[in-house]
Amino acid sequence: MKNFSATLMTIYFGMLCGGVVASANPTKHSYTGRANQAIVVKVVTAKALREELRALRGHVVLINFWATWCGPCVAEFPELVTLAKKYAPYGLRFITVSVDVPTEKRQVVTFLKKHDAPMPAYITSTNDALQFLKPYDPKMDGAIPRTYVFDKNGKLRARIVGQIDPDKLDSEIRDLLGVRSRQSKK
């Protein structure tokens, strides 16, 4: 357990500090839980993404790293969209980051439109997903999807490698938001 806690602290510290040098600024997004009329996928650097996460302190944040070519990523995405829509009114902030190469941005937009995705969407600024993800998870082995949940203080509360368990993730989010079970039913 101590080793796990140390790993989580390392991940969080890595998200707040070091990483890839970038020039992009964090952007303002709508987290209403309603699908965007025009899905916009922005190219993001690791540094800009860390700034975005810092700006979201005070909110429960879910961040998902995925790709259009990843079977488990594609399979879990509808569940993530459901959770994003369900908990946005309670303050959940959900960010999706595609690790597809930047030249495949159009495919990412098409995928997000197909799934009526209501969250801010990014695509990594590099062709090397492992390089991009290392600052977020020092033990990164290249496996995706990867989902992280942060509490309102910015503390990492859950790290999911591989496909999510929707019920378990729903419970984690509900607990962090302080939403009673009967209020959160689908």
Coordinates of N, CA and C in Angstrom, one line a residue:
M1 N 0.8 -1.2 0.0 CA 0.0 0.0 0.0 C 0.9 1.3 0.0
K2 N 2.0 1.2 0.8 CA 2.9 2.4 0.8 C 3.4 2.6 -0.6
N3 N 3.8 1.5 -1.3 CA 4.4 1.6 -2.6 C 3.4 2.2 -3.6
F4 N 2.1 1.8 -3.5 CA 1.0 2.3 -4.3 C 0.8 3.8 -4.1
S5 N 0.8 4.2 -2.8 CA 0.6 5.6 -2.4 C 1.8 6.5 -3.0
A6 N 3.0 5.9 -2.9 CA 4.2 6.6 -3.4 C 4.1 6.8 -4.9
T7 N 3.6 5.8 -5.6 CA 3.4 5.8 -7.0 C 2.4 6.9 -7.4
L8 N 1.3 7.0 -6.7 CA 0.3 8.0 -6.9 C 0.8 9.4 -6.7
M9 N 1.6 9.6 -5.7 CA 2.1 10.9 -5.4 C 3.1 11.3 -6.5
T10 N 3.9 10.3 -7.0 CA 4.8 10.5 -8.1 C 4.1 11.0 -9.3
I11 N 3.0 10.3 -9.6 CA 2.2 10.6 -10.8 C 1.7 12.0 -10.7
Y12 N 1.1 12.4 -9.5 CA 0.5 13.7 -9.3 C 1.6 14.7 -9.4
F13 N 2.7 14.5 -8.7 CA 3.8 15.5 -8.8 C 4.3 15.7 -10.2
G14 N 4.4 14.6 -10.9 CA 4.8 14.7 -12.3 C 3.9 15.5 -13.2
M15 N 2.6 15.4 -12.8 CA 1.6 16.2 -13.6 C 1.7 17.7 -13.2
L16 N 2.1 18.0 -12.0 CA 2.2 19.4 -11.6 C 3.6 20.0 -12.0
C17 N 4.6 19.2 -12.1 CA 5.9 19.7 -12.3 C 6.4 19.3 -13.7
G18 N 7.7 19.0 -13.8 CA 8.4 18.6 -15.0 C 7.6 18.3 -16.3
G19 N 8.3 17.8 -17.2 CA 7.6 17.3 -18.4 C 8.0 18.0 -19.7
V20 N 7.2 17.9 -20.7 CA 7.5 18.5 -22.0 C 7.4 20.0 -22.0
V21 N 8.3 20.7 -22.5 CA 8.2 22.2 -22.6 C 7.2 22.5 -23.7
A22 N 6.3 23.5 -23.4 CA 5.2 23.8 -24.4 C 4.9 25.3 -24.3
S23 N 4.2 25.7 -25.3 CA 3.9 27.1 -25.4 C 2.4 27.4 -25.3
A24 N 1.6 26.3 -25.3 CA 0.1 26.5 -25.3 C -0.4 26.9 -23.9
N25 N -1.4 27.6 -23.9 CA -2.1 28.0 -22.6 C -3.3 27.2 -22.4
P26 N -3.7 27.0 -21.1 CA -4.9 26.2 -20.9 C -6.1 27.0 -21.5
T27 N -7.1 26.3 -21.8 CA -8.3 27.0 -22.4 C -9.5 26.8 -21.6
K28 N -10.4 27.7 -21.8 CA -11.7 27.6 -21.1 C -12.6 26.7 -21.9
H29 N -13.3 25.8 -21.1 CA -14.2 24.9 -21.8 C -15.6 24.9 -21.1
S30 N -16.5 24.4 -21.8 CA -17.9 24.2 -21.2 C -17.9 22.7 -20.7
Y31 N -18.3 22.6 -19.4 CA -18.4 21.3 -18.9 C -19.8 21.0 -18.5
T32 N -20.7 21.3 -19.4 CA -22.1 21.2 -19.1 C -22.7 19.8 -19.1
G33 N -21.9 18.9 -19.8 CA -22.4 17.6 -19.9 C -23.3 17.4 -21.2
R34 N -23.5 18.5 -21.9 CA -24.2 18.4 -23.1 C -23.2 18.4 -24.3
A35 N -23.5 17.7 -25.3 CA -22.6 17.5 -26.4 C -22.4 18.9 -27.1
N36 N -21.2 19.1 -27.5 CA -20.8 20.3 -28.2 C -21.4 20.3 -29.6
Q37 N -21.9 21.4 -30.0 CA -22.5 21.5 -31.4 C -21.4 21.3 -32.4
A38 N -20.2 21.9 -32.1 CA -19.1 21.6 -33.0 C -18.0 21.1 -32.1
I39 N -17.6 19.8 -32.4 CA -16.5 19.2 -31.6 C -15.2 19.8 -32.0
V40 N -14.5 20.3 -31.1 CA -13.2 20.8 -31.3 C -12.1 20.0 -30.6
V41 N -11.2 19.5 -31.4 CA -10.1 18.8 -30.8 C -8.8 19.6 -30.9
K42 N -8.2 20.0 -29.8 CA -7.1 20.8 -29.8 C -5.8 20.0 -29.6
V43 N -4.8 20.4 -30.3 CA -3.5 19.7 -30.0 C -2.9 20.3 -28.7
V44 N -2.5 19.4 -27.8 CA -2.0 19.8 -26.5 C -0.7 19.2 -26.2
T45 N 0.1 20.0 -25.5 CA 1.4 19.5 -25.0 C 1.2 19.0 -23.6
A46 N 2.2 18.3 -23.1 CA 2.1 17.8 -21.7 C 2.0 19.0 -20.7
K47 N 2.8 20.0 -21.0 CA 2.8 21.2 -20.1 C 1.5 21.9 -20.0
A48 N 0.9 22.1 -21.2 CA -0.4 22.7 -21.3 C -1.5 21.9 -20.6
L49 N -1.4 20.6 -20.7 CA -2.4 19.7 -20.1 C -2.3 19.8 -18.5
R50 N -1.0 19.9 -18.0 CA -0.8 20.0 -16.6 C -1.4 21.4 -16.1
E51 N -1.3 22.4 -16.9 CA -1.8 23.7 -16.6 C -3.3 23.7 -16.5
E52 N -3.9 22.9 -17.5 CA -5.4 22.7 -17.5 C -5.8 22.0 -16.2
L53 N -5.1 21.0 -15.8 CA -5.5 20.3 -14.6 C -5.4 21.2 -13.4
R54 N -4.3 22.0 -13.3 CA -4.2 22.9 -12.2 C -5.3 23.9 -12.1
A55 N -5.7 24.4 -13.3 CA -6.8 25.3 -13.4 C -8.2 24.7 -12.9
L56 N -8.2 23.4 -12.9 CA -9.5 22.7 -12.5 C -9.5 22.4 -11.0
R57 N -8.5 22.8 -10.2 CA -8.6 22.6 -8.8 C -9.9 23.1 -8.3
G58 N -10.5 22.4 -7.3 CA -11.8 22.7 -6.8 C -12.9 21.9 -7.4
H59 N -12.5 21.1 -8.4 CA -13.4 20.2 -9.1 C -12.9 18.8 -9.1
V60 N -13.8 17.8 -9.1 CA -13.4 16.4 -9.4 C -13.1 16.3 -10.9
V61 N -11.9 15.8 -11.2 CA -11.5 15.7 -12.6 C -11.2 14.3 -13.0
L62 N -11.7 13.9 -14.2 CA -11.4 12.6 -14.8 C -10.7 12.9 -16.1
I63 N -9.6 12.2 -16.2 CA -8.8 12.4 -17.5 C -8.6 11.0 -18.1
N64 N -8.9 10.9 -19.4 CA -8.8 9.6 -20.0 C -7.9 9.7 -21.2
F65 N -6.9 8.9 -21.3 CA -5.9 8.8 -22.4 C -6.4 7.6 -23.3
W66 N -6.6 7.8 -24.6 CA -7.1 6.7 -25.4 C -6.7 6.9 -26.9
A67 N -7.1 6.1 -27.8 CA -6.8 6.2 -29.2 C -7.9 5.6 -30.0
T68 N -8.1 6.0 -31.2 CA -9.1 5.5 -32.1 C -8.8 4.1 -32.5
W69 N -7.6 3.7 -32.5 CA -7.1 2.4 -33.0 C -7.1 1.3 -31.9
C70 N -7.4 1.8 -30.6 CA -7.4 0.9 -29.4 C -8.7 0.3 -29.1
G71 N -8.9 -1.0 -29.3 CA -10.1 -1.7 -29.1 C -10.7 -1.4 -27.7
P72 N -10.0 -1.6 -26.6 CA -10.6 -1.4 -25.3 C -11.0 0.1 -25.1
C73 N -10.2 1.0 -25.7 CA -10.5 2.5 -25.6 C -11.9 2.7 -26.3
V74 N -12.1 2.2 -27.5 CA -13.3 2.4 -28.2 C -14.5 1.7 -27.5
A75 N -14.2 0.6 -26.9 CA -15.3 -0.1 -26.2 C -15.8 0.6 -24.9
E76 N -14.8 1.2 -24.2 CA -15.2 1.9 -23.0 C -15.7 3.3 -23.2
F77 N -15.5 3.9 -24.3 CA -15.8 5.3 -24.5 C -17.3 5.7 -24.3
P78 N -18.2 4.9 -24.8 CA -19.6 5.2 -24.5 C -19.9 5.3 -23.0
E79 N -19.3 4.5 -22.2 CA -19.5 4.5 -20.8 C -19.0 5.8 -20.2
L80 N -17.8 6.2 -20.7 CA -17.2 7.5 -20.2 C -18.1 8.7 -20.5
V81 N -18.6 8.7 -21.7 CA -19.5 9.7 -22.2 C -20.7 9.8 -21.3
T82 N -21.3 8.6 -20.9 CA -22.4 8.5 -20.0 C -22.1 9.1 -18.7
L83 N -20.9 8.8 -18.1 CA -20.5 9.3 -16.8 C -20.3 10.8 -16.9
A84 N -19.7 11.3 -18.0 CA -19.5 12.7 -18.2 C -20.8 13.5 -18.2
K85 N -21.8 13.0 -18.9 CA -23.1 13.7 -19.0 C -23.8 13.6 -17.6
K86 N -23.7 12.5 -17.0 CA -24.4 12.2 -15.7 C -23.9 13.1 -14.6
Y87 N -22.6 13.3 -14.5 CA -22.0 14.0 -13.4 C -21.6 15.4 -13.6
A88 N -21.6 15.9 -14.9 CA -21.3 17.3 -15.1 C -22.1 18.3 -14.3
P89 N -23.4 18.0 -14.1 CA -24.2 19.0 -13.3 C -23.8 19.0 -11.9
Y90 N -23.1 18.0 -11.4 CA -22.6 17.9 -10.0 C -21.1 18.4 -9.9
G91 N -20.5 18.8 -11.0 CA -19.2 19.4 -11.0 C -18.1 18.6 -11.5
L92 N -18.4 17.4 -12.1 CA -17.3 16.6 -12.7 C -16.7 17.3 -13.9
R93 N -15.4 17.4 -14.0 CA -14.8 17.9 -15.2 C -14.0 16.7 -15.8
F94 N -14.4 16.4 -17.1 CA -13.8 15.3 -17.8 C -13.0 15.8 -19.0
I95 N -11.8 15.3 -19.1 CA -11.0 15.7 -20.2 C -10.6 14.4 -20.9
T96 N -10.7 14.4 -22.2 CA -10.2 13.2 -23.0 C -9.0 13.6 -23.9
V97 N -8.0 12.8 -23.8 CA -6.8 13.0 -24.6 C -6.5 11.8 -25.5
S98 N -6.6 12.1 -26.8 CA -6.3 11.0 -27.7 C -4.7 11.0 -27.9
V99 N -4.2 9.8 -27.9 CA -2.8 9.6 -28.2 C -2.6 9.2 -29.7
D100 N -3.6 9.4 -30.5 CA -3.4 9.2 -31.9 C -2.4 10.2 -32.4
V101 N -1.7 10.0 -33.5 CA -0.7 11.0 -33.9 C -1.5 12.2 -34.4
P102 N -0.9 13.4 -34.2 CA -1.6 14.7 -34.5 C -2.2 14.7 -35.9
T103 N -1.6 14.1 -36.9 CA -2.1 14.1 -38.2 C -3.4 13.3 -38.4
E104 N -3.8 12.6 -37.4 CA -5.1 11.8 -37.4 C -6.2 12.6 -36.6
K105 N -6.0 13.9 -36.5 CA -7.0 14.7 -35.7 C -8.4 14.5 -36.3
R106 N -8.5 14.5 -37.6 CA -9.8 14.4 -38.3 C -10.6 13.1 -37.8
Q107 N -9.8 12.0 -37.7 CA -10.4 10.7 -37.3 C -10.9 10.8 -35.8
V108 N -10.2 11.6 -35.0 CA -10.5 11.8 -33.6 C -11.8 12.6 -33.5
V109 N -11.9 13.6 -34.3 CA -13.2 14.4 -34.3 C -14.3 13.6 -34.8
T110 N -14.2 12.8 -35.8 CA -15.2 11.9 -36.3 C -15.7 11.0 -35.2
F111 N -14.7 10.4 -34.5 CA -15.1 9.4 -33.4 C -15.8 10.1 -32.3
L112 N -15.4 11.3 -31.9 CA -16.1 12.0 -30.8 C -17.5 12.5 -31.2
K113 N -17.7 12.9 -32.5 CA -19.0 13.2 -33.0 C -19.9 12.0 -32.9
K114 N -19.4 10.9 -33.4 CA -20.2 9.6 -33.4 C -20.7 9.3 -32.0
H115 N -19.9 9.6 -31.0 CA -20.2 9.2 -29.6 C -20.9 10.4 -28.8
D116 N -21.2 11.5 -29.5 CA -21.8 12.6 -28.9 C -21.1 13.1 -27.6
A117 N -19.8 13.2 -27.8 CA -18.9 13.5 -26.6 C -19.0 14.9 -26.1
P118 N -19.4 15.1 -24.9 CA -19.6 16.5 -24.3 C -18.4 17.1 -23.7
M119 N -17.2 16.5 -23.7 CA -16.1 17.0 -22.9 C -15.0 17.6 -23.7
P120 N -14.2 18.5 -23.1 CA -13.0 19.0 -23.8 C -12.2 17.8 -24.4
A121 N -11.7 18.0 -25.6 CA -11.0 16.9 -26.2 C -9.7 17.5 -26.8
Y122 N -8.7 16.7 -26.6 CA -7.3 17.0 -27.0 C -6.7 15.8 -27.7
I123 N -5.7 16.1 -28.5 CA -4.8 15.1 -29.2 C -3.4 15.5 -28.8
T124 N -2.6 14.5 -28.5 CA -1.2 14.8 -28.1 C -0.4 15.5 -29.2
S125 N 0.5 16.3 -28.8 CA 1.3 17.1 -29.7 C 2.5 16.4 -30.3
T126 N 2.6 15.1 -30.0 CA 3.8 14.4 -30.4 C 3.4 13.1 -31.0
N127 N 4.2 12.5 -31.9 CA 4.0 11.2 -32.5 C 4.4 10.1 -31.5
D128 N 5.0 10.4 -30.4 CA 5.4 9.4 -29.4 C 4.5 9.5 -28.2
A129 N 3.5 8.7 -28.1 CA 2.6 8.7 -27.0 C 3.2 8.3 -25.7
L130 N 4.2 7.4 -25.8 CA 4.9 7.0 -24.5 C 5.6 8.2 -23.9
Q131 N 6.3 9.0 -24.8 CA 7.0 10.2 -24.3 C 6.0 11.2 -23.7
F132 N 4.8 11.4 -24.3 CA 3.8 12.3 -23.8 C 3.3 11.8 -22.4
L133 N 3.1 10.5 -22.3 CA 2.4 10.0 -21.1 C 3.4 9.8 -19.9
K134 N 4.6 9.6 -20.1 CA 5.6 9.3 -19.1 C 5.5 10.4 -17.9
P135 N 5.4 11.7 -18.2 CA 5.3 12.6 -17.0 C 4.0 12.3 -16.2
Y136 N 3.0 11.7 -16.7 CA 1.8 11.5 -16.0 C 1.9 10.2 -15.2
D137 N 2.7 9.3 -15.7 CA 2.8 8.0 -15.1 C 4.2 7.4 -15.3
P138 N 5.1 7.6 -14.3 CA 6.5 7.2 -14.5 C 6.6 5.7 -14.8
K139 N 5.6 4.9 -14.5 CA 5.7 3.4 -14.8 C 5.0 3.1 -16.1
M140 N 4.7 4.1 -16.9 CA 4.0 3.9 -18.1 C 4.7 2.9 -19.0
D141 N 3.9 1.9 -19.4 CA 4.5 0.9 -20.3 C 4.0 1.0 -21.7
G142 N 3.1 2.0 -22.0 CA 2.6 2.1 -23.3 C 1.1 1.7 -23.4
A143 N 0.6 0.9 -22.4 CA -0.7 0.4 -22.5 C -1.8 1.5 -22.3
I144 N -2.8 1.5 -23.1 CA -3.9 2.4 -23.0 C -5.2 1.5 -23.2
P145 N -6.3 1.9 -22.7 CA -6.6 3.2 -22.1 C -6.1 3.3 -20.7
R146 N -5.9 4.6 -20.3 CA -5.5 4.9 -19.0 C -6.4 6.1 -18.5
T147 N -7.0 5.9 -17.3 CA -7.9 6.8 -16.8 C -7.5 7.2 -15.4
Y148 N -7.5 8.5 -15.1 CA -7.1 9.0 -13.8 C -8.2 9.9 -13.2
V149 N -8.5 9.7 -11.9 CA -9.5 10.5 -11.2 C -8.8 11.3 -10.1
F150 N -9.0 12.6 -10.1 CA -8.5 13.5 -9.1 C -9.6 14.1 -8.3
D151 N -9.3 14.3 -7.0 CA -10.3 14.9 -6.1 C -10.3 16.4 -6.2
K152 N -11.1 17.1 -5.5 CA -11.2 18.6 -5.6 C -9.9 19.3 -5.2
N153 N -9.0 18.6 -4.4 CA -7.7 19.2 -4.0 C -6.6 18.8 -5.0
G154 N -7.0 18.1 -6.1 CA -6.0 17.8 -7.1 C -5.2 16.5 -6.7
K155 N -5.7 15.8 -5.7 CA -5.0 14.5 -5.3 C -5.5 13.4 -6.2
L156 N -4.6 12.6 -6.7 CA -5.0 11.4 -7.5 C -5.7 10.4 -6.6
R157 N -6.9 10.0 -7.0 CA -7.7 9.1 -6.2 C -7.8 7.7 -6.9
A158 N -7.7 7.7 -8.2 CA -7.9 6.4 -8.9 C -7.0 6.5 -10.2
R159 N -6.4 5.3 -10.5 CA -5.6 5.1 -11.7 C -6.1 3.8 -12.3
I160 N -6.6 3.9 -13.4 CA -7.2 2.7 -14.1 C -6.4 2.4 -15.4
V161 N -5.7 1.3 -15.4 CA -5.0 0.9 -16.6 C -5.8 -0.2 -17.3
G162 N -6.2 0.1 -18.5 CA -7.0 -0.9 -19.2 C -8.5 -0.4 -19.2
Q163 N -9.4 -1.2 -19.6 CA -10.8 -0.8 -19.7 C -11.4 -0.6 -18.4
I164 N -12.2 0.5 -18.2 CA -12.8 0.8 -16.9 C -13.9 -0.2 -16.6
D165 N -14.1 -0.3 -15.3 CA -15.3 -1.0 -14.7 C -16.3 0.2 -14.5
P166 N -17.3 0.3 -15.3 CA -18.2 1.5 -15.3 C -18.9 1.7 -13.9
D167 N -19.3 0.6 -13.3 CA -19.9 0.7 -11.9 C -19.0 1.1 -10.9
K168 N -17.8 0.6 -10.9 CA -16.7 1.0 -9.9 C -16.3 2.5 -10.1
L169 N -16.2 2.9 -11.4 CA -15.8 4.3 -11.6 C -16.9 5.2 -11.3
D170 N -18.2 4.8 -11.6 CA -19.3 5.6 -11.2 C -19.4 5.8 -9.7
S171 N -19.1 4.8 -8.9 CA -19.1 4.8 -7.5 C -18.0 5.8 -7.0
E172 N -16.8 5.7 -7.5 CA -15.7 6.5 -7.1 C -16.0 8.0 -7.4
I173 N -16.6 8.3 -8.6 CA -16.9 9.7 -8.9 C -18.0 10.2 -8.0
R174 N -19.1 9.4 -7.8 CA -20.2 9.8 -7.0 C -19.7 10.1 -5.5
D175 N -18.8 9.2 -5.0 CA -18.3 9.5 -3.7 C -17.5 10.8 -3.6
L176 N -16.6 11.0 -4.6 CA -15.8 12.2 -4.6 C -16.7 13.5 -4.7
L177 N -17.8 13.4 -5.5 CA -18.6 14.5 -5.7 C -19.6 14.7 -4.5
G178 N -19.8 13.7 -3.7 CA -20.7 13.8 -2.6 C -22.1 13.6 -3.0
V179 N -22.4 12.9 -4.1 CA -23.7 12.7 -4.7 C -24.3 11.4 -4.1
R180 N -25.5 11.6 -3.6 CA -26.1 10.4 -3.0 C -26.5 9.4 -4.1
S181 N -26.6 8.2 -3.8 CA -26.8 7.1 -4.7 C -28.1 7.3 -5.5
R182 N -29.2 7.6 -4.8 CA -30.5 7.7 -5.5 C -30.5 8.9 -6.5
Q183 N -29.7 9.9 -6.2 CA -29.7 11.1 -7.1 C -28.9 10.8 -8.4
S184 N -28.1 9.8 -8.3 CA -27.2 9.6 -9.5 C -27.6 8.4 -10.4
K185 N -28.8 7.9 -10.2 CA -29.2 6.8 -11.0 C -29.4 7.3 -12.4
K186 N -29.2 6.4 -13.4 CA -29.3 6.7 -14.8 C -30.7 6.9 -15.2

